[in-house]
Tab-separated table of C-alpha atoms in Angstrom:
chain	number	residue	atom	x	y	z
A	12	MET	CA	-17.247	-4.247	24.120
A	13	PRO	CA	-20.520	-3.350	21.948
A	14	LEU	CA	-19.000	-2.083	18.531
A	15	PRO	CA	-20.580	1.288	16.971
A	16	ALA	CA	-23.256	1.269	14.622
A	17	LEU	CA	-21.208	0.478	11.093
A	18	ASP	CA	-22.980	3.576	9.479
A	19	LEU	CA	-22.203	5.876	12.504
A	20	PHE	CA	-18.884	4.516	11.829
A	21	HIS	CA	-18.618	5.566	8.470
A	22	ILE	CA	-19.322	9.087	9.449
A	23	ASP	CA	-16.645	9.240	11.530
A	24	VAL	CA	-14.375	7.630	9.289
A	25	LEU	CA	-14.921	10.483	6.709
A	26	ARG	CA	-13.764	12.873	8.772
A	27	LEU	CA	-10.369	11.749	8.099
A	28	HIS	CA	-10.568	13.794	5.405
A	29	ASP	CA	-10.653	17.094	7.126
A	30	CYS	CA	-7.487	16.561	8.982
A	31	ALA	CA	-4.999	19.013	8.115
A	32	SER	CA	-1.705	17.429	9.799
A	33	ALA	CA	-0.090	13.589	10.497
A	34	ASP	CA	-0.223	14.282	13.912
A	35	HIS	CA	-3.860	15.480	13.842
A	36	LEU	CA	-4.820	12.340	11.798
A	37	HIS	CA	-3.118	10.147	14.325
A	38	ALA	CA	-5.095	11.397	17.165
A	39	ALA	CA	-8.229	10.574	14.948
A	40	VAL	CA	-7.300	7.529	13.958
A	41	THR	CA	-6.231	6.726	17.893
A	42	ARG	CA	-10.033	7.659	18.457
A	43	LEU	CA	-11.339	5.406	16.283
A	44	SER	CA	-9.524	2.570	16.735
A	45	GLU	CA	-10.362	3.047	20.758
A	46	SER	CA	-13.312	2.287	19.680
A	47	LEU	CA	-13.358	-0.599	18.522
A	48	GLY	CA	-11.414	-1.507	21.299
A	49	TYR	CA	-8.275	-1.713	20.395
A	50	PRO	CA	-5.034	0.365	22.047
A	51	TYR	CA	-2.519	-0.168	19.136
A	52	PHE	CA	-3.066	0.063	15.881
A	53	VAL	CA	-0.314	1.283	12.924
A	54	TYR	CA	-0.838	2.434	8.731
A	55	ALA	CA	2.019	1.095	6.794
A	56	LEU	CA	2.141	3.373	3.433
A	57	ARG	CA	4.590	1.651	0.567
A	58	GLU	CA	5.033	4.136	-2.388
A	59	ALA	CA	5.581	2.869	-5.916
A	60	GLY	CA	8.393	5.116	-7.293
A	61	ARG	CA	11.891	2.442	-6.958
A	62	PHE	CA	11.876	-1.264	-7.005
A	63	ALA	CA	15.127	-1.888	-4.771
A	64	GLN	CA	14.235	0.872	-1.477
A	65	SER	CA	10.539	2.285	-1.802
A	66	PRO	CA	10.040	5.180	0.510
A	67	VAL	CA	7.691	4.041	3.450
A	68	HIS	CA	5.631	6.352	5.396
A	69	MET	CA	4.086	5.248	8.433
A	70	LEU	CA	0.969	6.493	10.841
A	71	ASP	CA	2.863	5.035	13.987
A	72	GLY	CA	0.047	3.799	16.897
A	73	TYR	CA	1.757	1.074	17.800
A	74	PRO	CA	4.201	0.735	21.421
A	75	PRO	CA	6.991	2.951	21.354
A	76	GLY	CA	10.075	1.048	20.268
A	77	TRP	CA	8.216	-1.703	17.780
A	78	VAL	CA	7.799	-0.125	14.186
A	79	ALA	CA	11.951	0.575	15.048
A	80	ARG	CA	12.870	-2.230	15.974
A	81	TYR	CA	10.920	-4.225	13.266
A	82	ALA	CA	11.898	-2.057	10.313
A	83	HIS	CA	16.179	-2.283	12.145
A	84	GLN	CA	15.546	-6.138	12.389
A	85	ASP	CA	14.041	-5.944	8.481
A	86	PHE	CA	11.401	-8.192	9.649
A	87	TYR	CA	9.264	-7.460	6.272
A	88	GLY	CA	10.087	-11.471	5.216
A	89	ALA	CA	9.361	-12.689	8.515
A	90	ASP	CA	6.249	-11.229	9.364
A	91	PRO	CA	2.906	-13.668	8.404
A	92	VAL	CA	0.380	-10.769	8.342
A	93	LEU	CA	2.420	-9.168	5.901
A	94	ARG	CA	2.631	-11.570	3.614
A	95	GLN	CA	-1.088	-12.837	3.633
A	96	CYS	CA	-1.513	-8.595	3.425
A	97	LEU	CA	0.072	-8.975	0.256
A	98	ARG	CA	-1.620	-11.362	-1.204
A	99	THR	CA	-5.134	-10.334	-0.789
A	100	THR	CA	-7.454	-7.832	-0.076
A	101	ARG	CA	-9.659	-9.396	2.593
A	102	PRO	CA	-9.571	-8.850	6.209
A	103	VAL	CA	-6.836	-10.597	7.992
A	104	PRO	CA	-7.830	-11.672	11.956
A	105	TRP	CA	-4.235	-12.629	12.847
A	106	HIS	CA	-5.608	-15.773	14.788
A	107	ARG	CA	-6.549	-17.768	11.257
A	108	LEU	CA	-2.396	-17.515	10.722
A	109	VAL	CA	-1.411	-19.611	13.562
A	110	PRO	CA	0.024	-22.289	13.968
A	111	PHE	CA	2.998	-21.486	11.552
A	112	ASP	CA	4.197	-25.165	11.301
A	113	GLY	CA	7.491	-25.412	10.505
A	114	ASP	CA	8.220	-21.784	10.229
A	115	GLU	CA	10.694	-20.602	12.562
A	116	ALA	CA	11.046	-17.134	11.897
A	117	ALA	CA	7.511	-16.893	11.889
A	118	ASN	CA	6.827	-17.942	15.533
A	119	ALA	CA	9.916	-16.020	16.834
A	120	PHE	CA	8.514	-12.635	14.909
A	121	MET	CA	5.198	-13.125	16.295
A	122	ALA	CA	6.737	-14.294	19.507
A	123	GLN	CA	8.946	-11.154	19.997
A	124	ALA	CA	5.019	-8.851	18.607
A	125	ARG	CA	3.108	-10.677	21.573
A	126	ALA	CA	6.232	-9.618	23.844
A	127	HIS	CA	4.938	-5.575	22.885
A	128	GLY	CA	1.801	-5.900	23.093
A	129	LEU	CA	0.817	-6.656	20.040
A	130	ALA	CA	-0.730	-11.226	20.548
A	131	SER	CA	-4.158	-10.298	18.527
A	132	GLY	CA	-5.470	-8.491	16.040
A	133	VAL	CA	-6.686	-7.568	12.652
A	134	SER	CA	-5.158	-5.841	9.491
A	135	VAL	CA	-6.462	-4.934	5.733
A	136	SER	CA	-4.528	-4.138	2.865
A	137	LEU	CA	-4.903	-1.585	0.185
A	138	HIS	CA	-3.530	-1.829	-3.814
A	139	THR	CA	-4.188	1.071	-5.552
A	140	GLY	CA	-2.998	1.350	-9.330
A	141	ASP	CA	-0.063	3.365	-9.596
A	142	GLY	CA	0.930	0.647	-7.426
A	143	GLU	CA	0.873	1.883	-3.795
A	144	VAL	CA	0.523	-0.470	-1.322
A	145	GLY	CA	-1.098	0.067	2.171
A	146	VAL	CA	-1.289	-1.452	5.250
A	147	PHE	CA	-3.762	-1.179	8.737
A	148	SER	CA	-3.182	-2.925	11.218
A	149	LEU	CA	-5.247	-2.739	14.900
A	150	ALA	CA	-4.057	-4.710	17.799
A	151	GLY	CA	-4.597	-5.659	21.469
A	152	PRO	CA	-2.121	-7.291	24.081
A	153	ALA	CA	-4.859	-10.218	24.754
A	154	ASP	CA	-5.042	-13.955	23.056
A	155	ASP	CA	-7.777	-15.635	24.034
A	156	ALA	CA	-11.430	-16.575	22.488
A	157	ALA	CA	-12.906	-13.413	23.234
A	158	ALA	CA	-9.493	-11.693	21.511
A	159	ARG	CA	-10.338	-13.269	18.456
A	160	VAL	CA	-14.218	-12.707	18.713
A	161	GLN	CA	-13.050	-9.185	18.577
A	162	ALA	CA	-11.272	-9.842	15.450
A	163	GLU	CA	-14.044	-10.712	13.493
A	164	ASP	CA	-16.254	-8.432	14.383
A	165	ALA	CA	-14.131	-5.707	14.258
A	166	ALA	CA	-12.498	-6.740	10.080
A	167	PRO	CA	-15.429	-4.806	8.599
A	168	TYR	CA	-14.847	-1.561	10.640
A	169	ALA	CA	-11.112	-1.852	9.681
A	170	GLN	CA	-11.699	-2.286	6.171
A	171	VAL	CA	-13.918	1.006	5.839
A	172	MET	CA	-11.177	2.630	7.645
A	173	ALA	CA	-8.412	1.321	5.403
A	174	GLY	CA	-9.430	3.353	2.279
A	175	HIS	CA	-9.729	6.601	3.739
A	176	LEU	CA	-7.254	6.368	6.115
A	177	HIS	CA	-4.642	5.447	2.985
A	178	ASP	CA	-6.116	9.337	0.760
A	179	ALA	CA	-5.544	10.776	4.303
A	180	LEU	CA	-2.527	9.702	5.117
A	181	ARG	CA	-0.929	10.226	1.019
A	182	ARG	CA	-2.910	14.103	1.078
A	183	VAL	CA	-0.319	14.957	4.487
A	184	SER	CA	2.350	13.078	4.195
A	185	VAL	CA	3.669	12.075	0.457
A	186	PRO	CA	5.093	14.037	-1.593
A	187	LYS	CA	3.402	14.674	-4.726
A	188	GLU	CA	4.602	13.451	-8.526
A	189	THR	CA	3.433	14.425	-11.135
A	190	VAL	CA	4.180	13.378	-14.755
A	191	ASP	CA	2.287	13.929	-18.117
A	192	LEU	CA	2.206	12.108	-20.744
A	193	SER	CA	0.517	12.265	-23.521
A	194	GLU	CA	-1.748	9.894	-25.332
A	195	ARG	CA	0.833	9.104	-28.334
A	196	GLU	CA	3.606	8.782	-25.842
A	197	ARG	CA	1.718	6.426	-23.755
A	198	GLN	CA	0.800	4.278	-26.607
A	199	CYS	CA	4.563	3.725	-27.564
A	200	LEU	CA	5.443	3.369	-24.330
A	201	ARG	CA	3.207	0.742	-23.713
A	202	TRP	CA	4.203	-1.528	-26.804
A	203	ALA	CA	7.854	-0.715	-26.037
A	204	ALA	CA	6.852	-2.801	-22.636
A	205	ASP	CA	5.142	-5.560	-24.502
A	206	GLY	CA	8.818	-6.042	-25.673
A	207	LYS	CA	8.230	-4.125	-29.549
A	208	THR	CA	11.044	-2.584	-31.596
A	209	SER	CA	10.415	1.390	-32.619
A	210	TRP	CA	10.139	0.239	-36.469
A	211	GLU	CA	7.610	-2.437	-35.007
A	212	ILE	CA	5.624	0.357	-32.870
A	213	GLY	CA	5.875	2.319	-35.875
A	214	THR	CA	4.546	0.187	-38.001
A	215	LEU	CA	1.698	-0.567	-35.408
A	216	LEU	CA	0.714	2.573	-35.054
A	217	ASP	CA	1.239	4.015	-38.240
A	218	ILE	CA	3.871	6.717	-37.671
A	219	SER	CA	8.224	6.664	-38.969
A	220	GLU	CA	10.332	5.366	-36.475
A	221	ARG	CA	11.689	8.210	-35.974
A	222	THR	CA	8.488	9.528	-34.627
A	223	VAL	CA	8.613	6.646	-31.921
A	224	ASN	CA	11.936	7.339	-31.053
A	225	PHE	CA	10.853	11.589	-30.551
A	226	HIS	CA	8.353	10.601	-28.505
A	227	LEU	CA	9.797	7.718	-26.361
A	228	ASN	CA	13.197	10.140	-25.767
A	229	GLY	CA	10.037	12.706	-24.519
A	230	VAL	CA	9.108	10.199	-21.941
A	231	MET	CA	13.068	9.290	-20.728
A	232	GLU	CA	12.950	12.987	-20.690
A	233	LYS	CA	10.186	14.122	-18.307
A	234	LEU	CA	11.068	10.431	-15.998
A	235	GLY	CA	14.584	11.716	-16.029
A	236	VAL	CA	15.528	8.440	-16.838
A	237	PHE	CA	18.663	7.560	-19.115
A	238	ASN	CA	17.456	4.350	-21.029
A	239	ARG	CA	14.001	3.129	-22.675
A	240	GLN	CA	14.076	0.145	-19.828
A	241	HIS	CA	14.262	2.443	-16.691
A	242	ALA	CA	11.449	4.610	-18.273
A	243	ILE	CA	9.434	1.694	-18.974
A	244	ALA	CA	10.002	0.524	-15.205
A	245	ARG	CA	9.123	4.275	-13.977
A	246	ALA	CA	6.518	3.992	-15.640
A	247	VAL	CA	4.788	1.160	-14.501
A	248	LEU	CA	5.821	2.186	-10.717
A	249	LEU	CA	4.049	5.156	-10.868
A	250	GLY	CA	0.562	3.811	-12.867
A	251	LEU	CA	1.537	6.275	-15.971
A	252	ILE	CA	1.100	3.037	-17.958
A	253	THR	CA	-1.316	-0.173	-17.211
A	254	PRO	CA	-2.194	-3.242	-19.408
A	255	ALA	CA	-4.975	-2.209	-21.969
A	256	PRO	CA	-7.607	-2.032	-22.334
A	257	PHE	CA	-9.244	-0.863	-18.848
A	258	VAL	CA	-7.297	2.240	-18.835
């Protein structure tokens, strides 16, 4: 099917920001996906609040039962599309990844996906400055030359959708966690993340060791943690400190 003009499609994508609920957003993304010839889509947004088990928010337009099966069988490690999306922000047409020579887990996973009507498609990932990762996929049941051309043609459209969809889903589904650190607290925490002691940080910032400890204790209280290492980890996950410069 002919694809819509990209500039007009972009105008429709901007309307995602007007969606007031996840259901409204789901309906809007369904219409956009179908205009590209894809009956199925999914957007998975992984928060950055924890290392061991971060919350994942889904906008699920895949065949019924597939997302639950994916999570239950812990397909994250076997999914070759997800693995590639975590390495790049470029669109990933699925057919470019096959065959999976010697990768039995990937082959078994893709066979199950095909059995659920997810034979071909294109995925785009988003990696934000505060550590969130989002993956948007368009998919369909066909797996032939025409489907491969469709995936290549749809790639720029999927890329246009991903960033706006991420912001829209975050607004309607992700609880806001706001932690305000002072500039001095950030400075102390950055140096602590580089392994400096309180005395060394004080020397670098021309303040006393006691003042450094005061600021770091303030950071721990704001983050709800009980040691310096956990404070550093939480601050990194929440995007409160990033490598200097460009901060």
